[in-house]
């Protein structure tokens, strides 16, 4: 029998890569044509040229999540390292389901699918897979009856489902489009009996599924052992000791025939898989993960619709500016890391790092500058002054916000200098990206800050350039999650 179950809630080589400096081998498209498979894939040079690696992943502790405004997750950390290796930026997109993610990858809407995907023969007809990142096996998630909670292992083995042939006639919940579904189909043939397979949306994470088993709302589900073990300590009445499959490989998926991209990924994996760095990342999420579990279950995760302890204050003040509150939250995260007591070497204080001179201009009260509500209100007031000015000069709202953020960081005077330089070098003075931003970066070079059009002299413009990028990068991460 087959059912589709939708929860009415959301519970969750020959290629030289100059930026890496490594010699990698690849096949040409001509070679692919001769092999009978001429559909072009994604070339590593495409990624290097655009300066961005686009990855699809899922919102869960083993892949990608936000904690206190900071992106985290096992897959995310590996992706970040790979992007740094390539010398490009990383853009993360959240998947809603495995089938949709596969379709997106096949249509080249992303370069990599990194979401704990099992390397299956059927999937390899649609996608190509990297070398294994993790080896694991599928397990049955089942509930331990109350009267057996303190029983010995032998007693549990006697009373719980340990033989997969006993799955015949049982109702088992699996994610739609997952390898678990495929495994159960094969298992039906192996045991000669029907299994009632109920599928649920990919929006529901394994923690939520384990909770449903624990509470008795469902009896059985399937997951990978390494993922389920992450949450096991939260469920005293859950057992994951019954294997459903042999060991399987978990890897990254990429579009078919992306030979140079595949060669690069596999070279990087081979180079790093036995490194201390990878061991530390793995341990952080899957072994010594008490602190990580606390983070996952903290109130301050976007999984819970919360970014920081100051969200309500941020929301109120963002309305005054006319910004999405997540943008203001991203700015505060970059300014202070949500640490209200931080003070910079230059005397900037509080969550929004208000400078003494700015404080005076805003008529702020020095005695309560470290009050979260007062500090955020002052920072937002300054944001509004800057934004009201730039939106009157720059017609595009997003570009105006970027000019405002850069001005917040280094002052309007230096931005005026960068605009004048932009005009001198035939760039637009009212576009930040790839125009004024490029000139801002050059304000620390004598040939530029000594130019007659520059009136405010030397400036570490790279800091402002990076500041704007970091704020918008975080804002993009925050927007990957549904929050009020």
Short mmCIF file of C-alpha atoms in Angstrom, two decimals:
data_model
loop_
_atom_site.label_atom_id
_atom_site.label_comp_id
_atom_site.label_asym_id
_atom_site.label_seq_id
_atom_site.Cartn_x
_atom_site.Cartn_y
_atom_site.Cartn_z
CA UNK A 1 0.00 0.00 0.00
CA UNK A 2 1.13 3.56 -0.68
CA UNK A 3 -0.01 6.69 1.12
CA UNK A 4 0.98 10.31 0.86
CA UNK A 5 0.78 11.95 4.27
CA UNK A 6 0.98 15.71 4.67
CA UNK A 7 1.16 17.04 8.20
CA UNK A 8 -1.05 20.10 8.59
CA UNK A 9 1.75 21.74 10.52
CA UNK A 10 5.36 22.55 9.80
CA UNK A 11 7.57 21.09 12.54
CA UNK A 12 9.79 21.43 11.75
CA UNK A 13 41.29 16.35 -14.32
CA UNK A 14 43.29 18.83 -16.55
CA UNK A 15 42.28 22.09 -15.00
CA UNK A 16 44.30 24.66 -13.08
CA UNK A 17 42.24 26.49 -10.55
CA UNK A 18 44.19 29.65 -9.90
CA UNK A 19 42.35 30.45 -6.66
CA UNK A 20 43.19 27.05 -5.23
CA UNK A 21 46.59 26.48 -6.80
CA UNK A 22 45.95 22.77 -7.47
CA UNK A 23 46.19 20.82 -10.73
CA UNK A 24 43.06 18.77 -11.37
CA UNK A 25 41.99 16.49 -14.21
CA UNK A 26 38.78 16.72 -16.21
CA UNK A 27 37.03 15.58 -19.37
CA UNK A 28 35.98 17.86 -22.19
CA UNK A 29 32.45 18.14 -23.54
CA UNK A 30 33.72 16.49 -26.75
CA UNK A 31 34.70 13.44 -24.74
CA UNK A 32 31.27 13.39 -23.12
CA UNK A 33 29.60 13.53 -26.53
CA UNK A 34 31.65 10.58 -27.75
CA UNK A 35 30.60 8.64 -24.65
CA UNK A 36 26.94 9.06 -25.62
CA UNK A 37 26.05 11.49 -22.85
CA UNK A 38 26.30 15.02 -24.24
CA UNK A 39 24.20 16.96 -21.72
CA UNK A 40 26.54 19.66 -20.40
CA UNK A 41 27.04 20.01 -16.68
CA UNK A 42 28.42 22.84 -14.58
CA UNK A 43 32.07 23.70 -15.22
CA UNK A 44 34.18 24.74 -12.27
CA UNK A 45 35.22 27.82 -14.25
CA UNK A 46 31.60 28.99 -14.26
CA UNK A 47 31.65 29.08 -10.46
CA UNK A 48 35.02 30.81 -10.33
CA UNK A 49 33.92 33.40 -12.89
CA UNK A 50 30.69 34.27 -11.07
CA UNK A 51 32.54 34.26 -7.75
CA UNK A 52 29.81 32.32 -6.00
CA UNK A 53 29.04 28.71 -5.10
CA UNK A 54 25.31 28.03 -4.90
CA UNK A 55 24.36 25.15 -2.60
CA UNK A 56 21.01 23.58 -1.73
CA UNK A 57 20.67 22.16 1.75
CA UNK A 58 18.07 21.50 4.43
CA UNK A 59 17.27 23.13 7.73
CA UNK A 60 18.41 20.64 10.34
CA UNK A 61 21.33 20.28 12.78
CA UNK A 62 23.28 18.01 10.47
CA UNK A 63 22.97 20.41 7.55
CA UNK A 64 22.23 24.06 8.23
CA UNK A 65 20.63 26.21 10.92
CA UNK A 66 20.96 29.62 12.55
CA UNK A 67 21.99 30.02 16.21
CA UNK A 68 22.08 33.49 17.78
CA UNK A 69 22.23 34.96 14.32
CA UNK A 70 25.13 32.79 13.16
CA UNK A 71 24.84 30.19 10.36
CA UNK A 72 25.92 26.73 11.55
CA UNK A 73 25.57 23.05 10.62
CA UNK A 74 27.81 20.16 9.56
CA UNK A 75 27.06 20.47 5.85
CA UNK A 76 27.23 24.27 6.07
CA UNK A 77 30.70 24.25 7.63
CA UNK A 78 32.01 21.88 4.95
CA UNK A 79 30.41 23.96 2.20
CA UNK A 80 31.95 27.11 3.68
CA UNK A 81 35.37 25.48 3.73
CA UNK A 82 34.97 24.34 0.12
CA UNK A 83 33.90 27.83 -0.98
CA UNK A 84 36.95 29.31 0.77
CA UNK A 85 39.12 26.73 -0.98
CA UNK A 86 37.73 27.94 -4.31
CA UNK A 87 38.04 31.56 -3.27
CA UNK A 88 34.35 32.31 -3.88
CA UNK A 89 31.33 33.32 -1.84
CA UNK A 90 28.77 30.78 -0.65
CA UNK A 91 25.05 31.16 -1.27
CA UNK A 92 22.79 28.74 0.60
CA UNK A 93 19.27 27.83 -0.47
CA UNK A 94 16.85 25.80 1.66
CA UNK A 95 15.07 22.83 0.09
CA UNK A 96 11.41 22.06 0.74
CA UNK A 97 11.65 18.44 -0.40
CA UNK A 98 14.19 16.02 -1.83
CA UNK A 99 12.39 15.67 -5.21
CA UNK A 100 12.27 19.48 -5.56
CA UNK A 101 15.94 19.74 -4.62
CA UNK A 102 16.87 17.14 -7.24
CA UNK A 103 14.83 18.95 -9.90
CA UNK A 104 16.49 22.25 -8.98
CA UNK A 105 19.92 20.69 -9.31
CA UNK A 106 19.08 19.04 -12.63
CA UNK A 107 17.94 22.43 -13.99
CA UNK A 108 21.22 24.03 -12.81
CA UNK A 109 19.57 26.32 -10.26
CA UNK A 110 22.36 25.30 -7.90
CA UNK A 111 25.83 23.78 -8.10
CA UNK A 112 25.67 21.36 -5.17
CA UNK A 113 23.00 19.55 -3.17
CA UNK A 114 24.35 18.97 0.35
CA UNK A 115 21.70 17.50 2.59
CA UNK A 116 22.80 14.14 3.94
CA UNK A 117 21.84 12.49 0.65
CA UNK A 118 22.45 8.75 0.40
CA UNK A 119 24.27 7.69 -2.76
CA UNK A 120 21.82 5.33 -4.48
CA UNK A 121 22.04 3.61 -7.86
CA UNK A 122 18.73 5.11 -8.98
CA UNK A 123 19.77 8.61 -8.00
CA UNK A 124 23.04 8.21 -9.91
CA UNK A 125 21.03 7.99 -13.14
CA UNK A 126 19.86 11.58 -12.51
CA UNK A 127 22.75 13.12 -10.62
CA UNK A 128 26.45 12.61 -10.02
CA UNK A 129 27.80 12.15 -6.52
CA UNK A 130 31.00 13.08 -4.79
CA UNK A 131 33.18 10.73 -2.83
CA UNK A 132 31.65 9.76 0.50
CA UNK A 133 31.63 12.35 3.27
CA UNK A 134 30.08 10.00 5.83
CA UNK A 135 29.35 6.27 5.99
CA UNK A 136 26.20 5.34 7.88
CA UNK A 137 23.23 2.99 7.78
CA UNK A 138 19.48 3.31 8.05
CA UNK A 139 17.81 2.44 11.34
CA UNK A 140 14.30 1.87 12.62
CA UNK A 141 13.03 4.44 15.11
CA UNK A 142 10.72 2.72 17.58
CA UNK A 143 9.27 3.42 21.01
CA UNK A 144 10.30 1.54 24.14
CA UNK A 145 7.21 0.67 26.23
CA UNK A 146 7.07 2.36 29.63
CA UNK A 147 7.42 -0.92 31.52
CA UNK A 148 10.67 -1.70 29.66
CA UNK A 149 12.46 1.65 30.08
CA UNK A 150 14.98 0.33 32.59
CA UNK A 151 15.32 -3.12 31.05
CA UNK A 152 18.52 -4.85 30.01
CA UNK A 153 19.70 -4.94 26.42
CA UNK A 154 18.73 -8.61 26.21
CA UNK A 155 15.18 -7.85 27.36
CA UNK A 156 14.84 -5.03 24.85
CA UNK A 157 16.15 -7.28 22.07
CA UNK A 158 13.48 -9.82 23.02
CA UNK A 159 10.56 -7.37 23.13
CA UNK A 160 11.36 -4.82 20.43
CA UNK A 161 11.30 -5.28 16.68
CA UNK A 162 14.76 -6.57 15.77
CA UNK A 163 14.03 -8.71 12.71
CA UNK A 164 13.20 -6.73 9.55
CA UNK A 165 10.89 -9.49 8.39
CA UNK A 166 8.57 -8.36 11.17
CA UNK A 167 8.01 -5.08 9.34
CA UNK A 168 5.44 -6.80 7.14
CA UNK A 169 2.05 -5.24 7.88
CA UNK A 170 3.55 -2.42 9.93
CA UNK A 171 2.97 1.27 9.22
CA UNK A 172 6.24 3.13 8.80
CA UNK A 173 6.74 6.85 8.24
CA UNK A 174 9.46 8.08 5.87
CA UNK A 175 10.30 11.35 4.16
CA UNK A 176 8.81 11.71 0.70
CA UNK A 177 11.39 11.05 -2.02
CA UNK A 178 13.98 9.81 0.45
CA UNK A 179 16.25 6.78 0.27
CA UNK A 180 14.22 5.33 3.17
CA UNK A 181 11.23 4.94 0.88
CA UNK A 182 13.35 3.18 -1.73
CA UNK A 183 14.80 0.89 0.93
CA UNK A 184 11.34 -0.15 2.14
CA UNK A 185 10.20 -0.91 -1.41
CA UNK A 186 13.20 -3.21 -1.82
CA UNK A 187 12.60 -4.69 1.61
CA UNK A 188 9.05 -5.65 0.65
CA UNK A 189 10.50 -7.79 -2.13
CA UNK A 190 13.08 -9.28 0.21
CA UNK A 191 10.62 -10.29 2.93
CA UNK A 192 7.69 -11.11 0.60
CA UNK A 193 5.22 -8.92 2.45
CA UNK A 194 3.57 -5.51 2.21
CA UNK A 195 4.65 -2.60 4.37
CA UNK A 196 2.32 0.35 4.85
CA UNK A 197 4.59 3.21 3.80
CA UNK A 198 3.41 6.66 4.82
CA UNK A 199 5.35 9.64 3.49
CA UNK A 200 5.69 13.02 5.17
CA UNK A 201 6.87 16.38 3.93
CA UNK A 202 10.56 17.26 3.85
CA UNK A 203 9.67 20.33 5.94
CA UNK A 204 9.44 18.05 8.97
CA UNK A 205 12.79 17.28 10.57
CA UNK A 206 13.89 14.05 12.20
CA UNK A 207 13.74 15.58 15.68
CA UNK A 208 10.02 16.17 15.18
CA UNK A 209 9.52 12.68 13.79
CA UNK A 210 11.28 11.15 16.80
CA UNK A 211 9.04 13.24 19.03
CA UNK A 212 5.97 11.77 17.32
CA UNK A 213 7.27 8.25 17.90
CA UNK A 214 8.14 9.07 21.51
CA UNK A 215 4.65 10.43 22.21
CA UNK A 216 2.95 7.42 20.63
CA UNK A 217 1.37 9.34 17.75
CA UNK A 218 3.19 7.09 15.29
CA UNK A 219 4.90 3.75 15.90
CA UNK A 220 7.78 3.54 13.44
CA UNK A 221 9.96 5.76 11.30
CA UNK A 222 13.31 5.47 9.52
CA UNK A 223 16.39 7.68 9.49
CA UNK A 224 20.15 7.48 9.16
CA UNK A 225 21.86 6.32 12.33
CA UNK A 226 24.15 9.34 12.60
CA UNK A 227 21.24 11.78 12.34
CA UNK A 228 18.98 9.97 14.80
CA UNK A 229 21.79 9.53 17.32
CA UNK A 230 22.18 13.32 17.42
CA UNK A 231 18.76 13.65 19.09
CA UNK A 232 18.62 10.35 20.95
CA UNK A 233 19.60 11.82 24.33
CA UNK A 234 16.37 13.81 24.35
CA UNK A 235 14.18 10.71 24.12
CA UNK A 236 14.64 8.13 26.87
CA UNK A 237 11.97 5.92 25.35
CA UNK A 238 13.35 5.77 21.79
CA UNK A 239 15.35 2.85 20.37
CA UNK A 240 17.45 3.07 17.18
CA UNK A 241 19.34 -0.24 17.42
CA UNK A 242 17.56 -2.08 14.59
CA UNK A 243 19.42 -1.68 11.26
CA UNK A 244 17.33 -1.43 8.11
CA UNK A 245 20.19 -1.31 5.61
CA UNK A 246 23.85 -2.09 5.17
CA UNK A 247 26.34 0.75 5.45
CA UNK A 248 25.67 3.46 2.89
CA UNK A 249 27.61 6.47 1.65
CA UNK A 250 26.49 10.05 2.19
CA UNK A 251 27.82 12.55 -0.35
CA UNK A 252 27.19 15.76 -2.23
CA UNK A 253 25.14 15.63 -5.43
CA UNK A 254 25.91 17.72 -8.51
CA UNK A 255 24.37 17.96 -12.00
CA UNK A 256 25.30 15.18 -14.42
CA UNK A 257 28.48 15.66 -16.46
CA UNK A 258 29.86 18.38 -14.19
CA UNK A 259 33.23 16.68 -14.56
CA UNK A 260 35.55 19.50 -13.57
CA UNK A 261 33.37 20.37 -10.59
CA UNK A 262 33.33 16.71 -9.53
CA UNK A 263 37.10 16.41 -9.89
CA UNK A 264 37.58 19.52 -7.78
CA UNK A 265 35.21 18.36 -5.03
CA UNK A 266 36.73 14.90 -4.85
CA UNK A 267 40.27 16.27 -4.81
CA UNK A 268 39.29 18.57 -1.95
CA UNK A 269 37.58 15.74 -0.04
CA UNK A 270 40.60 13.46 -0.47
CA UNK A 271 42.87 16.26 0.70
CA UNK A 272 40.83 17.06 3.83
CA UNK A 273 38.86 14.00 4.96
CA UNK A 274 41.59 12.84 7.37
CA UNK A 275 42.46 16.32 8.56
CA UNK A 276 42.14 17.60 12.12
CA UNK A 277 39.75 20.27 10.88
CA UNK A 278 37.26 17.69 9.59
CA UNK A 279 37.57 15.62 12.74
CA UNK A 280 36.79 18.68 14.84
CA UNK A 281 33.72 19.55 12.75
CA UNK A 282 32.41 15.99 12.89
CA UNK A 283 32.95 15.75 16.64
CA UNK A 284 31.22 19.07 17.21
CA UNK A 285 27.99 17.91 15.61
CA UNK A 286 27.94 14.15 16.12
CA UNK A 287 30.13 13.18 19.07
CA UNK A 288 30.97 15.72 21.76
CA UNK A 289 27.85 17.67 20.98
CA UNK A 290 26.38 18.65 24.34
CA UNK A 291 26.94 22.32 23.58
CA UNK A 292 25.69 21.85 20.03
CA UNK A 293 22.52 20.22 21.29
CA UNK A 294 22.00 23.14 23.63
CA UNK A 295 22.34 25.47 20.67
CA UNK A 296 19.91 23.50 18.55
CA UNK A 297 17.34 23.58 21.33
CA UNK A 298 18.07 27.13 22.43
CA UNK A 299 15.29 29.68 22.24
CA UNK A 300 17.59 31.74 20.04
CA UNK A 301 17.36 29.79 16.82
CA UNK A 302 15.47 30.71 13.69
CA UNK A 303 13.98 27.26 13.91
CA UNK A 304 12.00 28.77 16.78
CA UNK A 305 11.46 32.04 14.94
CA UNK A 306 13.95 33.84 17.18
CA UNK A 307 17.28 35.45 16.29
CA UNK A 308 18.32 37.16 19.51
CA UNK A 309 17.08 38.18 22.98
CA UNK A 310 16.38 41.61 21.52
CA UNK A 311 14.02 40.67 18.68
CA UNK A 312 11.02 42.63 19.98
CA UNK A 313 13.10 45.79 20.37
CA UNK A 314 14.59 45.24 16.90
CA UNK A 315 11.17 44.76 15.32
CA UNK A 316 9.84 47.98 16.85
CA UNK A 317 12.78 50.06 15.66
CA UNK A 318 12.98 48.46 12.21
CA UNK A 319 9.45 49.74 11.55
CA UNK A 320 10.66 53.27 12.28
CA UNK A 321 13.33 52.94 9.59
CA UNK A 322 11.03 51.08 7.22
CA UNK A 323 13.31 48.04 7.04
CA UNK A 324 12.64 44.35 7.44
CA UNK A 325 13.53 43.59 11.05
CA UNK A 326 15.87 40.78 9.98
CA UNK A 327 18.03 43.33 8.16
CA UNK A 328 18.42 45.40 11.32
CA UNK A 329 19.10 42.19 13.27
CA UNK A 330 21.83 41.27 10.77
CA UNK A 331 23.40 44.70 11.20
CA UNK A 332 23.43 44.32 14.99
CA UNK A 333 24.93 40.84 14.69
CA UNK A 334 27.77 42.22 12.56
CA UNK A 335 28.26 45.22 14.84
CA UNK A 336 28.36 43.46 18.20
CA UNK A 337 27.45 39.80 17.88
CA UNK A 338 24.44 40.65 20.09
CA UNK A 339 26.87 41.34 22.94
CA UNK A 340 25.49 44.39 24.71
CA UNK A 341 28.62 44.98 26.80
CA UNK A 342 31.16 45.09 23.96
CA UNK A 343 33.20 48.27 23.47
CA UNK A 344 35.54 48.84 20.53
CA UNK A 345 39.06 50.26 20.65
CA UNK A 346 37.61 53.50 19.27
CA UNK A 347 35.02 53.81 22.04
CA UNK A 348 31.97 52.51 20.16
CA UNK A 349 29.54 51.00 22.63
CA UNK A 350 26.64 48.60 22.88
CA UNK A 351 24.70 46.44 20.49
CA UNK A 352 24.89 48.93 17.63
CA UNK A 353 28.39 50.19 18.51
CA UNK A 354 27.40 53.84 18.87
CA UNK A 355 30.41 56.15 18.59
CA UNK A 356 30.70 59.03 21.10
CA UNK A 357 30.46 61.59 18.28
CA UNK A 358 27.36 59.88 16.88
CA UNK A 359 25.84 59.73 20.34
CA UNK A 360 26.27 63.47 20.75
CA UNK A 361 24.73 64.18 17.35
CA UNK A 362 21.72 62.03 18.19
CA UNK A 363 21.28 63.63 21.61
CA UNK A 364 21.65 60.25 23.25
CA UNK A 365 21.97 59.73 26.98
CA UNK A 366 25.50 58.63 27.83
CA UNK A 367 24.45 57.14 31.15
CA UNK A 368 22.20 54.55 29.52
CA UNK A 369 24.12 53.94 26.29
CA UNK A 370 24.41 50.24 27.21
CA UNK A 371 20.68 49.88 27.68
CA UNK A 372 19.64 47.53 24.84
CA UNK A 373 16.47 49.46 24.05
CA UNK A 374 18.25 52.84 24.14
CA UNK A 375 21.24 51.65 22.13
CA UNK A 376 19.13 50.00 19.42
CA UNK A 377 16.83 53.02 19.26
CA UNK A 378 19.81 55.33 18.74
CA UNK A 379 21.35 53.08 16.11
CA UNK A 380 18.02 52.79 14.30
CA UNK A 381 17.60 56.58 14.47
CA UNK A 382 21.00 56.98 12.82
CA UNK A 383 20.09 54.32 10.23
CA UNK A 384 16.92 56.26 9.39
CA UNK A 385 18.79 59.55 8.99
CA UNK A 386 21.25 57.90 6.62
CA UNK A 387 18.60 55.93 4.73
CA UNK A 388 16.30 58.95 4.30
CA UNK A 389 19.23 60.77 2.72
CA UNK A 390 20.40 57.99 0.42
CA UNK A 391 16.93 56.98 -0.77
CA UNK A 392 16.53 60.56 -1.99
CA UNK A 393 19.72 60.21 -4.03
CA UNK A 394 19.78 56.53 -4.98
CA UNK A 395 16.56 55.33 -6.70
CA UNK A 396 16.98 51.62 -5.94
CA UNK A 397 15.97 50.74 -2.37
CA UNK A 398 18.44 47.89 -1.90
CA UNK A 399 21.30 49.99 -3.23
CA UNK A 400 20.23 52.87 -0.98
CA UNK A 401 20.33 50.54 2.04
CA UNK A 402 23.85 49.47 1.11
CA UNK A 403 24.96 53.10 0.85
CA UNK A 404 23.37 53.68 4.26
CA UNK A 405 25.16 50.74 5.86
CA UNK A 406 28.50 51.80 4.39
CA UNK A 407 27.93 55.31 5.73
CA UNK A 408 27.08 53.90 9.14
CA UNK A 409 30.41 52.10 9.10
CA UNK A 410 32.82 54.79 7.80
CA UNK A 411 30.80 57.97 7.47
CA UNK A 412 29.21 59.71 4.50
CA UNK A 413 32.32 61.73 3.67
CA UNK A 414 34.28 58.70 2.52
CA UNK A 415 31.29 57.45 0.54
CA UNK A 416 31.13 60.81 -1.25
CA UNK A 417 34.82 60.36 -2.10
CA UNK A 418 34.12 56.90 -3.51
CA UNK A 419 31.24 58.29 -5.57
CA UNK A 420 33.51 60.95 -7.09
CA UNK A 421 36.11 58.30 -7.88
CA UNK A 422 33.40 56.16 -9.47
CA UNK A 423 32.42 59.01 -11.78
CA UNK A 424 36.09 59.60 -12.66
CA UNK A 425 36.55 55.96 -13.64
CA UNK A 426 33.29 55.77 -15.64
CA UNK A 427 31.32 53.90 -13.00
CA UNK A 428 27.90 54.78 -11.63
CA UNK A 429 27.91 56.94 -8.48
CA UNK A 430 24.44 55.72 -7.47
CA UNK A 431 25.05 51.96 -7.65
CA UNK A 432 26.88 50.29 -4.79
CA UNK A 433 27.51 46.81 -6.15
CA UNK A 434 30.50 46.68 -8.53
CA UNK A 435 30.60 50.47 -8.79
CA UNK A 436 30.98 52.67 -5.71
CA UNK A 437 31.85 49.60 -3.64
CA UNK A 438 34.92 49.02 -5.82
CA UNK A 439 36.10 52.58 -5.24
CA UNK A 440 35.50 52.32 -1.50
CA UNK A 441 37.98 49.43 -1.38
CA UNK A 442 40.61 51.60 -3.08
CA UNK A 443 40.47 54.41 -0.52
CA UNK A 444 43.36 52.85 1.38
CA UNK A 445 45.68 53.08 -1.65
CA UNK A 446 47.77 56.26 -2.08
CA UNK A 447 47.02 56.55 -5.80
CA UNK A 448 43.35 56.89 -4.91
CA UNK A 449 43.13 58.63 -1.54
CA UNK A 450 45.58 61.29 -2.82
CA UNK A 451 43.46 61.89 -5.90
CA UNK A 452 42.26 65.52 -6.10
CA UNK A 453 38.59 64.39 -6.09
CA UNK A 454 39.07 62.73 -2.69
CA UNK A 455 38.42 65.26 0.06
CA UNK A 456 38.49 63.08 3.16
CA UNK A 457 41.76 61.27 2.61
CA UNK A 458 42.79 57.80 3.65
CA UNK A 459 40.19 55.25 4.71
CA UNK A 460 40.25 51.51 5.29
CA UNK A 461 37.48 51.13 2.78
CA UNK A 462 37.76 47.35 2.69
CA UNK A 463 36.18 47.31 6.13
CA UNK A 464 33.08 49.12 4.88
CA UNK A 465 32.98 46.90 1.79
CA UNK A 466 33.10 43.78 3.97
CA UNK A 467 30.65 45.28 6.45
CA UNK A 468 27.94 45.73 3.81
CA UNK A 469 28.61 42.26 2.43
CA UNK A 470 28.42 40.63 5.86
CA UNK A 471 25.16 42.34 6.78
CA UNK A 472 23.46 41.34 3.55
CA UNK A 473 24.92 37.84 3.66
CA UNK A 474 23.45 37.32 7.13
CA UNK A 475 20.19 38.89 6.03
CA UNK A 476 20.03 36.33 3.22
CA UNK A 477 20.58 33.52 5.72
CA UNK A 478 17.87 34.89 8.01
CA UNK A 479 15.44 35.03 5.11
CA UNK A 480 15.95 31.32 4.50
CA UNK A 481 13.75 30.77 7.52
CA UNK A 482 10.08 31.48 8.11
CA UNK A 483 9.74 33.94 11.00
CA UNK A 484 7.01 36.34 12.04
#
